[in-house]
Amino acid sequence: MEYSDRFRAMDDNILFTTARPTRADAVKNRELLLDTARRLFDEQGVEAVSMSALAEAAGVGKGTLYRHFTSKSDLCEALLDADQRALQELTLQRLRSSGDALDTLRWFLLEVAGFAERNSPLLCTNSRNDPQPMLQLPAHRWWRQTIRGLLQQLALTSDIDYTADVLYVMLDANIMSFQHRALGYSYARIREGLLATLERLVA
């Protein structure tokens, strides 16, 4: 069953107002819905929050909610997209300002690990309902490209592609979730292990 089908709970009796909201109001409502969704997902878990409950918590009508997001899947993707864009911008700023490739690589791995940690419920829920592996998604492949580019600047004698893949796989939210939930690793330990692995690979 598709993710959107599992979580779609549209009310057959949704009433849409005829007055079209202004652009400013639409932007404000979208941000309100995203902020509310993030809070509820953090508090209750993604699967426990219905679209009706989200609309009620945000103080908007269901029509307003469904004008912005047709399903919970759309909502999750919007939350991930906003955070991913912020990460991309930070990364571009860092690449422009820092000349030390190894320091930048350490920084980048920690930033991506932080992204995977804080978005773990969204990433893991989506991956359970998407046949395409998470790390094959275009939104994540740029992580590998960045890792590989920084490794290339280090002039390593080892296999750069394989080294990049080892680090890239360690950033998979499902793997990090398994380490945290099943093995009991703290996220601090996961980050420390990631950096320790990097040091061994580039030594």
mmCIF file with all atom_site columns, C-alpha atoms in Angstrom:
data_model
loop_
_atom_site.group_PDB
_atom_site.id
_atom_site.type_symbol
_atom_site.label_atom_id
_atom_site.label_alt_id
_atom_site.label_comp_id
_atom_site.label_asym_id
_atom_site.label_entity_id
_atom_site.label_seq_id
_atom_site.pdbx_PDB_ins_code
_atom_site.Cartn_x
_atom_site.Cartn_y
_atom_site.Cartn_z
_atom_site.occupancy
_atom_site.B_iso_or_equiv
_atom_site.pdbx_formal_charge
_atom_site.auth_seq_id
_atom_site.auth_comp_id
_atom_site.auth_asym_id
_atom_site.auth_atom_id
_atom_site.pdbx_PDB_model_num
ATOM 1   C CA . MET A 1 1   ? 0.000   0.000  0.000  1.00 0.00 ? 1   MET A CA 1
ATOM 2   C CA . GLU A 1 2   ? 1.322   3.459  -0.886 1.00 0.00 ? 2   GLU A CA 1
ATOM 3   C CA . TYR A 1 3   ? 2.402   5.796  1.883  1.00 0.00 ? 3   TYR A CA 1
ATOM 4   C CA . SER A 1 4   ? -0.148  8.374  0.847  1.00 0.00 ? 4   SER A CA 1
ATOM 5   C CA . ASP A 1 5   ? -2.902  5.750  0.848  1.00 0.00 ? 5   ASP A CA 1
ATOM 6   C CA . ARG A 1 6   ? -2.001  4.543  4.326  1.00 0.00 ? 6   ARG A CA 1
ATOM 7   C CA . PHE A 1 7   ? -2.235  7.950  5.872  1.00 0.00 ? 7   PHE A CA 1
ATOM 8   C CA . ARG A 1 8   ? -4.783  9.743  3.736  1.00 0.00 ? 8   ARG A CA 1
ATOM 9   C CA . ALA A 1 9   ? -7.846  10.418 5.882  1.00 0.00 ? 9   ALA A CA 1
ATOM 10  C CA . MET A 1 10  ? -9.740  13.024 3.934  1.00 0.00 ? 10  MET A CA 1
ATOM 11  C CA . ASP A 1 11  ? -13.124 14.052 5.191  1.00 0.00 ? 11  ASP A CA 1
ATOM 12  C CA . ASP A 1 12  ? -15.778 13.624 2.491  1.00 0.00 ? 12  ASP A CA 1
ATOM 13  C CA . ASN A 1 13  ? -17.551 16.675 3.842  1.00 0.00 ? 13  ASN A CA 1
ATOM 14  C CA . ILE A 1 14  ? -14.704 19.204 3.589  1.00 0.00 ? 14  ILE A CA 1
ATOM 15  C CA . LEU A 1 15  ? -16.095 22.642 2.881  1.00 0.00 ? 15  LEU A CA 1
ATOM 16  C CA . PHE A 1 16  ? -13.919 25.006 0.852  1.00 0.00 ? 16  PHE A CA 1
ATOM 17  C CA . THR A 1 17  ? -14.469 28.725 1.169  1.00 0.00 ? 17  THR A CA 1
ATOM 18  C CA . THR A 1 18  ? -14.976 30.651 -2.039 1.00 0.00 ? 18  THR A CA 1
ATOM 19  C CA . ALA A 1 19  ? -12.732 33.539 -1.006 1.00 0.00 ? 19  ALA A CA 1
ATOM 20  C CA . ARG A 1 20  ? -9.171  32.999 -2.204 1.00 0.00 ? 20  ARG A CA 1
ATOM 21  C CA . PRO A 1 21  ? -6.527  33.758 0.436  1.00 0.00 ? 21  PRO A CA 1
ATOM 22  C CA . THR A 1 22  ? -3.902  36.379 -0.295 1.00 0.00 ? 22  THR A CA 1
ATOM 23  C CA . ARG A 1 23  ? -0.403  35.198 -1.129 1.00 0.00 ? 23  ARG A CA 1
ATOM 24  C CA . ALA A 1 24  ? 0.837   36.460 2.246  1.00 0.00 ? 24  ALA A CA 1
ATOM 25  C CA . ASP A 1 25  ? -1.885  34.510 4.047  1.00 0.00 ? 25  ASP A CA 1
ATOM 26  C CA . ALA A 1 26  ? -1.114  31.385 2.036  1.00 0.00 ? 26  ALA A CA 1
ATOM 27  C CA . VAL A 1 27  ? 2.587   31.561 2.910  1.00 0.00 ? 27  VAL A CA 1
ATOM 28  C CA . LYS A 1 28  ? 1.759   32.176 6.559  1.00 0.00 ? 28  LYS A CA 1
ATOM 29  C CA . ASN A 1 29  ? -0.645  29.215 6.676  1.00 0.00 ? 29  ASN A CA 1
ATOM 30  C CA . ARG A 1 30  ? 1.865   26.919 4.987  1.00 0.00 ? 30  ARG A CA 1
ATOM 31  C CA . GLU A 1 31  ? 4.567   27.796 7.504  1.00 0.00 ? 31  GLU A CA 1
ATOM 32  C CA . LEU A 1 32  ? 2.092   27.378 10.362 1.00 0.00 ? 32  LEU A CA 1
ATOM 33  C CA . LEU A 1 33  ? 1.144   23.919 9.125  1.00 0.00 ? 33  LEU A CA 1
ATOM 34  C CA . LEU A 1 34  ? 4.772   22.854 8.718  1.00 0.00 ? 34  LEU A CA 1
ATOM 35  C CA . ASP A 1 35  ? 5.706   24.112 12.186 1.00 0.00 ? 35  ASP A CA 1
ATOM 36  C CA . THR A 1 36  ? 2.689   22.409 13.738 1.00 0.00 ? 36  THR A CA 1
ATOM 37  C CA . ALA A 1 37  ? 3.364   19.152 11.899 1.00 0.00 ? 37  ALA A CA 1
ATOM 38  C CA . ARG A 1 38  ? 6.982   19.123 13.027 1.00 0.00 ? 38  ARG A CA 1
ATOM 39  C CA . ARG A 1 39  ? 5.911   19.659 16.645 1.00 0.00 ? 39  ARG A CA 1
ATOM 40  C CA . LEU A 1 40  ? 3.203   16.987 16.591 1.00 0.00 ? 40  LEU A CA 1
ATOM 41  C CA . PHE A 1 41  ? 5.415   14.463 14.804 1.00 0.00 ? 41  PHE A CA 1
ATOM 42  C CA . ASP A 1 42  ? 8.153   15.013 17.389 1.00 0.00 ? 42  ASP A CA 1
ATOM 43  C CA . GLU A 1 43  ? 5.690   14.623 20.257 1.00 0.00 ? 43  GLU A CA 1
ATOM 44  C CA . GLN A 1 44  ? 3.515   11.756 19.003 1.00 0.00 ? 44  GLN A CA 1
ATOM 45  C CA . GLY A 1 45  ? 5.260   10.125 16.061 1.00 0.00 ? 45  GLY A CA 1
ATOM 46  C CA . VAL A 1 46  ? 4.457   10.493 12.379 1.00 0.00 ? 46  VAL A CA 1
ATOM 47  C CA . GLU A 1 47  ? 1.989   7.625  12.103 1.00 0.00 ? 47  GLU A CA 1
ATOM 48  C CA . ALA A 1 48  ? -0.016  8.688  15.169 1.00 0.00 ? 48  ALA A CA 1
ATOM 49  C CA . VAL A 1 49  ? -0.908  12.144 13.837 1.00 0.00 ? 49  VAL A CA 1
ATOM 50  C CA . SER A 1 50  ? -3.924  12.372 11.539 1.00 0.00 ? 50  SER A CA 1
ATOM 51  C CA . MET A 1 51  ? -4.463  15.161 9.045  1.00 0.00 ? 51  MET A CA 1
ATOM 52  C CA . SER A 1 52  ? -7.613  16.173 10.929 1.00 0.00 ? 52  SER A CA 1
ATOM 53  C CA . ALA A 1 53  ? -5.658  16.454 14.178 1.00 0.00 ? 53  ALA A CA 1
ATOM 54  C CA . LEU A 1 54  ? -3.035  18.553 12.423 1.00 0.00 ? 54  LEU A CA 1
ATOM 55  C CA . ALA A 1 55  ? -5.609  20.995 11.081 1.00 0.00 ? 55  ALA A CA 1
ATOM 56  C CA . GLU A 1 56  ? -7.193  21.306 14.516 1.00 0.00 ? 56  GLU A CA 1
ATOM 57  C CA . ALA A 1 57  ? -3.849  21.861 16.263 1.00 0.00 ? 57  ALA A CA 1
ATOM 58  C CA . ALA A 1 58  ? -2.874  24.514 13.718 1.00 0.00 ? 58  ALA A CA 1
ATOM 59  C CA . GLY A 1 59  ? -6.224  26.245 14.090 1.00 0.00 ? 59  GLY A CA 1
ATOM 60  C CA . VAL A 1 60  ? -7.065  26.089 10.379 1.00 0.00 ? 60  VAL A CA 1
ATOM 61  C CA . GLY A 1 61  ? -9.824  24.443 8.404  1.00 0.00 ? 61  GLY A CA 1
ATOM 62  C CA . LYS A 1 62  ? -9.343  21.148 6.614  1.00 0.00 ? 62  LYS A CA 1
ATOM 63  C CA . GLY A 1 63  ? -9.797  22.921 3.305  1.00 0.00 ? 63  GLY A CA 1
ATOM 64  C CA . THR A 1 64  ? -6.800  25.132 4.064  1.00 0.00 ? 64  THR A CA 1
ATOM 65  C CA . LEU A 1 65  ? -4.728  22.102 5.017  1.00 0.00 ? 65  LEU A CA 1
ATOM 66  C CA . TYR A 1 66  ? -5.550  20.142 1.858  1.00 0.00 ? 66  TYR A CA 1
ATOM 67  C CA . ARG A 1 67  ? -4.953  23.135 -0.395 1.00 0.00 ? 67  ARG A CA 1
ATOM 68  C CA . HIS A 1 68  ? -1.336  23.044 0.765  1.00 0.00 ? 68  HIS A CA 1
ATOM 69  C CA . PHE A 1 69  ? -0.807  19.315 1.336  1.00 0.00 ? 69  PHE A CA 1
ATOM 70  C CA . THR A 1 70  ? -2.973  16.650 -0.270 1.00 0.00 ? 70  THR A CA 1
ATOM 71  C CA . SER A 1 71  ? -1.671  13.887 1.988  1.00 0.00 ? 71  SER A CA 1
ATOM 72  C CA . LYS A 1 72  ? 0.599   13.236 4.925  1.00 0.00 ? 72  LYS A CA 1
ATOM 73  C CA . SER A 1 73  ? 3.200   12.024 2.443  1.00 0.00 ? 73  SER A CA 1
ATOM 74  C CA . ASP A 1 74  ? 3.228   15.475 0.812  1.00 0.00 ? 74  ASP A CA 1
ATOM 75  C CA . LEU A 1 75  ? 3.598   17.057 4.218  1.00 0.00 ? 75  LEU A CA 1
ATOM 76  C CA . CYS A 1 76  ? 6.548   14.847 5.162  1.00 0.00 ? 76  CYS A CA 1
ATOM 77  C CA . GLU A 1 77  ? 8.266   15.596 1.875  1.00 0.00 ? 77  GLU A CA 1
ATOM 78  C CA . ALA A 1 78  ? 7.809   19.334 2.425  1.00 0.00 ? 78  ALA A CA 1
ATOM 79  C CA . LEU A 1 79  ? 9.371   19.119 5.889  1.00 0.00 ? 79  LEU A CA 1
ATOM 80  C CA . LEU A 1 80  ? 12.338  17.185 4.530  1.00 0.00 ? 80  LEU A CA 1
ATOM 81  C CA . ASP A 1 81  ? 12.726  19.523 1.569  1.00 0.00 ? 81  ASP A CA 1
ATOM 82  C CA . ALA A 1 82  ? 12.896  22.624 3.754  1.00 0.00 ? 82  ALA A CA 1
ATOM 83  C CA . ASP A 1 83  ? 15.601  21.127 5.967  1.00 0.00 ? 83  ASP A CA 1
ATOM 84  C CA . GLN A 1 84  ? 17.507  19.714 2.983  1.00 0.00 ? 84  GLN A CA 1
ATOM 85  C CA . ARG A 1 85  ? 17.590  23.116 1.296  1.00 0.00 ? 85  ARG A CA 1
ATOM 86  C CA . ALA A 1 86  ? 18.932  24.701 4.476  1.00 0.00 ? 86  ALA A CA 1
ATOM 87  C CA . LEU A 1 87  ? 21.656  22.043 4.640  1.00 0.00 ? 87  LEU A CA 1
ATOM 88  C CA . GLN A 1 88  ? 22.582  22.657 1.007  1.00 0.00 ? 88  GLN A CA 1
ATOM 89  C CA . GLU A 1 89  ? 22.896  26.391 1.601  1.00 0.00 ? 89  GLU A CA 1
ATOM 90  C CA . LEU A 1 90  ? 25.079  25.895 4.675  1.00 0.00 ? 90  LEU A CA 1
ATOM 91  C CA . THR A 1 91  ? 27.254  23.469 2.731  1.00 0.00 ? 91  THR A CA 1
ATOM 92  C CA . LEU A 1 92  ? 27.727  25.886 -0.166 1.00 0.00 ? 92  LEU A CA 1
ATOM 93  C CA . GLN A 1 93  ? 28.714  28.631 2.252  1.00 0.00 ? 93  GLN A CA 1
ATOM 94  C CA . ARG A 1 94  ? 31.213  26.325 3.935  1.00 0.00 ? 94  ARG A CA 1
ATOM 95  C CA . LEU A 1 95  ? 32.718  25.159 0.635  1.00 0.00 ? 95  LEU A CA 1
ATOM 96  C CA . ARG A 1 96  ? 33.184  28.754 -0.476 1.00 0.00 ? 96  ARG A CA 1
ATOM 97  C CA . SER A 1 97  ? 34.787  29.909 2.764  1.00 0.00 ? 97  SER A CA 1
ATOM 98  C CA . SER A 1 98  ? 36.954  26.973 3.890  1.00 0.00 ? 98  SER A CA 1
ATOM 99  C CA . GLY A 1 99  ? 40.134  25.821 2.204  1.00 0.00 ? 99  GLY A CA 1
ATOM 100 C CA . ASP A 1 100 ? 40.785  22.791 4.406  1.00 0.00 ? 100 ASP A CA 1
ATOM 101 C CA . ALA A 1 101 ? 39.136  19.801 2.754  1.00 0.00 ? 101 ALA A CA 1
ATOM 102 C CA . LEU A 1 102 ? 39.491  17.436 5.716  1.00 0.00 ? 102 LEU A CA 1
ATOM 103 C CA . ASP A 1 103 ? 38.029  19.908 8.206  1.00 0.00 ? 103 ASP A CA 1
ATOM 104 C CA . THR A 1 104 ? 35.180  20.610 5.799  1.00 0.00 ? 104 THR A CA 1
ATOM 105 C CA . LEU A 1 105 ? 34.560  16.888 5.366  1.00 0.00 ? 105 LEU A CA 1
ATOM 106 C CA . ARG A 1 106 ? 34.411  16.395 9.140  1.00 0.00 ? 106 ARG A CA 1
ATOM 107 C CA . TRP A 1 107 ? 31.968  19.296 9.368  1.00 0.00 ? 107 TRP A CA 1
ATOM 108 C CA . PHE A 1 108 ? 29.836  17.977 6.501  1.00 0.00 ? 108 PHE A CA 1
ATOM 109 C CA . LEU A 1 109 ? 29.560  14.465 7.923  1.00 0.00 ? 109 LEU A CA 1
ATOM 110 C CA . LEU A 1 110 ? 28.372  15.860 11.250 1.00 0.00 ? 110 LEU A CA 1
ATOM 111 C CA . GLU A 1 111 ? 25.853  18.163 9.565  1.00 0.00 ? 111 GLU A CA 1
ATOM 112 C CA . VAL A 1 112 ? 24.376  15.325 7.506  1.00 0.00 ? 112 VAL A CA 1
ATOM 113 C CA . ALA A 1 113 ? 24.320  13.044 10.547 1.00 0.00 ? 113 ALA A CA 1
ATOM 114 C CA . GLY A 1 114 ? 22.398  15.772 12.372 1.00 0.00 ? 114 GLY A CA 1
ATOM 115 C CA . PHE A 1 115 ? 19.947  16.019 9.484  1.00 0.00 ? 115 PHE A CA 1
ATOM 116 C CA . ALA A 1 116 ? 19.409  12.248 9.541  1.00 0.00 ? 116 ALA A CA 1
ATOM 117 C CA . GLU A 1 117 ? 18.980  12.248 13.323 1.00 0.00 ? 117 GLU A CA 1
ATOM 118 C CA . ARG A 1 118 ? 16.416  15.026 13.586 1.00 0.00 ? 118 ARG A CA 1
ATOM 119 C CA . ASN A 1 119 ? 14.489  13.769 10.551 1.00 0.00 ? 119 ASN A CA 1
ATOM 120 C CA . SER A 1 120 ? 14.742  10.079 11.389 1.00 0.00 ? 120 SER A CA 1
ATOM 121 C CA . PRO A 1 121 ? 10.961  9.548  11.880 1.00 0.00 ? 121 PRO A CA 1
ATOM 122 C CA . LEU A 1 122 ? 10.178  11.160 8.512  1.00 0.00 ? 122 LEU A CA 1
ATOM 123 C CA . LEU A 1 123 ? 12.995  9.435  6.627  1.00 0.00 ? 123 LEU A CA 1
ATOM 124 C CA . CYS A 1 124 ? 12.400  5.992  8.087  1.00 0.00 ? 124 CYS A CA 1
ATOM 125 C CA . THR A 1 125 ? 8.624   6.163  7.610  1.00 0.00 ? 125 THR A CA 1
ATOM 126 C CA . ASN A 1 126 ? 9.013   7.197  3.977  1.00 0.00 ? 126 ASN A CA 1
ATOM 127 C CA . SER A 1 127 ? 11.619  4.516  3.277  1.00 0.00 ? 127 SER A CA 1
ATOM 128 C CA . ARG A 1 128 ? 9.343   1.740  4.569  1.00 0.00 ? 128 ARG A CA 1
ATOM 129 C CA . ASN A 1 129 ? 6.820   2.660  1.889  1.00 0.00 ? 129 ASN A CA 1
ATOM 130 C CA . ASP A 1 130 ? 9.152   3.518  -0.985 1.00 0.00 ? 130 ASP A CA 1
ATOM 131 C CA . PRO A 1 131 ? 10.743  0.679  -2.978 1.00 0.00 ? 131 PRO A CA 1
ATOM 132 C CA . GLN A 1 132 ? 13.672  2.920  -3.938 1.00 0.00 ? 132 GLN A CA 1
ATOM 133 C CA . PRO A 1 133 ? 16.522  2.807  -1.385 1.00 0.00 ? 133 PRO A CA 1
ATOM 134 C CA . MET A 1 134 ? 16.881  6.081  0.486  1.00 0.00 ? 134 MET A CA 1
ATOM 135 C CA . LEU A 1 135 ? 20.476  6.656  -0.580 1.00 0.00 ? 135 LEU A CA 1
ATOM 136 C CA . GLN A 1 136 ? 19.510  6.378  -4.264 1.00 0.00 ? 136 GLN A CA 1
ATOM 137 C CA . LEU A 1 137 ? 17.163  9.351  -4.047 1.00 0.00 ? 137 LEU A CA 1
ATOM 138 C CA . PRO A 1 138 ? 18.462  12.456 -5.888 1.00 0.00 ? 138 PRO A CA 1
ATOM 139 C CA . ALA A 1 139 ? 17.851  14.511 -2.750 1.00 0.00 ? 139 ALA A CA 1
ATOM 140 C CA . HIS A 1 140 ? 20.508  12.457 -0.959 1.00 0.00 ? 140 HIS A CA 1
ATOM 141 C CA . ARG A 1 141 ? 22.949  11.602 -3.735 1.00 0.00 ? 141 ARG A CA 1
ATOM 142 C CA . TRP A 1 142 ? 24.495  15.044 -3.486 1.00 0.00 ? 142 TRP A CA 1
ATOM 143 C CA . TRP A 1 143 ? 25.781  13.958 -0.065 1.00 0.00 ? 143 TRP A CA 1
ATOM 144 C CA . ARG A 1 144 ? 27.934  11.327 -1.766 1.00 0.00 ? 144 ARG A CA 1
ATOM 145 C CA . GLN A 1 145 ? 29.067  13.770 -4.438 1.00 0.00 ? 145 GLN A CA 1
ATOM 146 C CA . THR A 1 146 ? 30.165  16.231 -1.771 1.00 0.00 ? 146 THR A CA 1
ATOM 147 C CA . ILE A 1 147 ? 31.975  13.538 0.221  1.00 0.00 ? 147 ILE A CA 1
ATOM 148 C CA . ARG A 1 148 ? 33.742  12.257 -2.885 1.00 0.00 ? 148 ARG A CA 1
ATOM 149 C CA . GLY A 1 149 ? 34.757  15.747 -3.992 1.00 0.00 ? 149 GLY A CA 1
ATOM 150 C CA . LEU A 1 150 ? 36.318  16.529 -0.617 1.00 0.00 ? 150 LEU A CA 1
ATOM 151 C CA . LEU A 1 151 ? 38.101  13.163 -0.502 1.00 0.00 ? 151 LEU A CA 1
ATOM 152 C CA . GLN A 1 152 ? 39.506  13.848 -3.950 1.00 0.00 ? 152 GLN A CA 1
ATOM 153 C CA . GLN A 1 153 ? 41.091  17.043 -2.660 1.00 0.00 ? 153 GLN A CA 1
ATOM 154 C CA . LEU A 1 154 ? 42.993  14.991 -0.070 1.00 0.00 ? 154 LEU A CA 1
ATOM 155 C CA . ALA A 1 155 ? 44.937  13.183 -2.810 1.00 0.00 ? 155 ALA A CA 1
ATOM 156 C CA . LEU A 1 156 ? 44.377  9.752  -1.270 1.00 0.00 ? 156 LEU A CA 1
ATOM 157 C CA . THR A 1 157 ? 46.105  6.676  -2.663 1.00 0.00 ? 157 THR A CA 1
ATOM 158 C CA . SER A 1 158 ? 43.160  4.454  -1.695 1.00 0.00 ? 158 SER A CA 1
ATOM 159 C CA . ASP A 1 159 ? 39.959  3.856  -3.691 1.00 0.00 ? 159 ASP A CA 1
ATOM 160 C CA . ILE A 1 160 ? 38.152  7.197  -3.390 1.00 0.00 ? 160 ILE A CA 1
ATOM 161 C CA . ASP A 1 161 ? 34.807  5.899  -4.643 1.00 0.00 ? 161 ASP A CA 1
ATOM 162 C CA . TYR A 1 162 ? 34.732  3.031  -2.175 1.00 0.00 ? 162 TYR A CA 1
ATOM 163 C CA . THR A 1 163 ? 35.838  5.302  0.669  1.00 0.00 ? 163 THR A CA 1
ATOM 164 C CA . ALA A 1 164 ? 33.063  7.751  -0.212 1.00 0.00 ? 164 ALA A CA 1
ATOM 165 C CA . ASP A 1 165 ? 30.540  4.902  -0.268 1.00 0.00 ? 165 ASP A CA 1
ATOM 166 C CA . VAL A 1 166 ? 31.584  3.663  3.188  1.00 0.00 ? 166 VAL A CA 1
ATOM 167 C CA . LEU A 1 167 ? 31.008  7.104  4.686  1.00 0.00 ? 167 LEU A CA 1
ATOM 168 C CA . TYR A 1 168 ? 27.833  7.685  2.674  1.00 0.00 ? 168 TYR A CA 1
ATOM 169 C CA . VAL A 1 169 ? 26.215  4.434  3.809  1.00 0.00 ? 169 VAL A CA 1
ATOM 170 C CA . MET A 1 170 ? 26.914  5.316  7.438  1.00 0.00 ? 170 MET A CA 1
ATOM 171 C CA . LEU A 1 171 ? 24.665  8.378  6.994  1.00 0.00 ? 171 LEU A CA 1
ATOM 172 C CA . ASP A 1 172 ? 21.584  6.323  6.067  1.00 0.00 ? 172 ASP A CA 1
ATOM 173 C CA . ALA A 1 173 ? 18.831  7.225  8.546  1.00 0.00 ? 173 ALA A CA 1
ATOM 174 C CA . ASN A 1 174 ? 17.732  3.585  8.746  1.00 0.00 ? 174 ASN A CA 1
ATOM 175 C CA . ILE A 1 175 ? 21.215  2.466  9.751  1.00 0.00 ? 175 ILE A CA 1
ATOM 176 C CA . MET A 1 176 ? 21.521  5.241  12.316 1.00 0.00 ? 176 MET A CA 1
ATOM 177 C CA . SER A 1 177 ? 18.074  4.393  13.680 1.00 0.00 ? 177 SER A CA 1
ATOM 178 C CA . PHE A 1 178 ? 19.063  0.720  13.981 1.00 0.00 ? 178 PHE A CA 1
ATOM 179 C CA . GLN A 1 179 ? 22.237  1.666  15.848 1.00 0.00 ? 179 GLN A CA 1
ATOM 180 C CA . HIS A 1 180 ? 20.289  3.959  18.162 1.00 0.00 ? 180 HIS A CA 1
ATOM 181 C CA . ARG A 1 181 ? 17.141  1.911  18.798 1.00 0.00 ? 181 ARG A CA 1
ATOM 182 C CA . ALA A 1 182 ? 18.275  -1.693 18.424 1.00 0.00 ? 182 ALA A CA 1
ATOM 183 C CA . LEU A 1 183 ? 21.883  -1.452 19.594 1.00 0.00 ? 183 LEU A CA 1
ATOM 184 C CA . GLY A 1 184 ? 21.411  1.329  22.127 1.00 0.00 ? 184 GLY A CA 1
ATOM 185 C CA . TYR A 1 185 ? 24.064  3.660  20.740 1.00 0.00 ? 185 TYR A CA 1
ATOM 186 C CA . SER A 1 186 ? 23.663  7.300  21.643 1.00 0.00 ? 186 SER A CA 1
ATOM 187 C CA . TYR A 1 187 ? 23.703  9.689  18.714 1.00 0.00 ? 187 TYR A CA 1
ATOM 188 C CA . ALA A 1 188 ? 26.867  11.187 20.185 1.00 0.00 ? 188 ALA A CA 1
ATOM 189 C CA . ARG A 1 189 ? 28.519  7.773  19.938 1.00 0.00 ? 189 ARG A CA 1
ATOM 190 C CA . ILE A 1 190 ? 27.328  7.390  16.356 1.00 0.00 ? 190 ILE A CA 1
ATOM 191 C CA . ARG A 1 191 ? 28.831  10.757 15.420 1.00 0.00 ? 191 ARG A CA 1
ATOM 192 C CA . GLU A 1 192 ? 32.099  9.934  17.180 1.00 0.00 ? 192 GLU A CA 1
ATOM 193 C CA . GLY A 1 193 ? 32.262  6.599  15.367 1.00 0.00 ? 193 GLY A CA 1
ATOM 194 C CA . LEU A 1 194 ? 31.629  8.301  12.048 1.00 0.00 ? 194 LEU A CA 1
ATOM 195 C CA . LEU A 1 195 ? 34.531  10.693 12.555 1.00 0.00 ? 195 LEU A CA 1
ATOM 196 C CA . ALA A 1 196 ? 36.798  7.917  13.841 1.00 0.00 ? 196 ALA A CA 1
ATOM 197 C CA . THR A 1 197 ? 36.030  5.890  10.715 1.00 0.00 ? 197 THR A CA 1
ATOM 198 C CA . LEU A 1 198 ? 36.888  8.881  8.549  1.00 0.00 ? 198 LEU A CA 1
ATOM 199 C CA . GLU A 1 199 ? 40.260  9.307  10.264 1.00 0.00 ? 199 GLU A CA 1
ATOM 200 C CA . ARG A 1 200 ? 41.121  5.651  9.693  1.00 0.00 ? 200 ARG A CA 1
ATOM 201 C CA . LEU A 1 201 ? 40.086  5.791  6.054  1.00 0.00 ? 201 LEU A CA 1
ATOM 202 C CA . VAL A 1 202 ? 42.200  8.850  5.241  1.00 0.00 ? 202 VAL A CA 1
ATOM 203 C CA . ALA A 1 203 ? 45.238  7.947  7.376  1.00 0.00 ? 203 ALA A CA 1
#
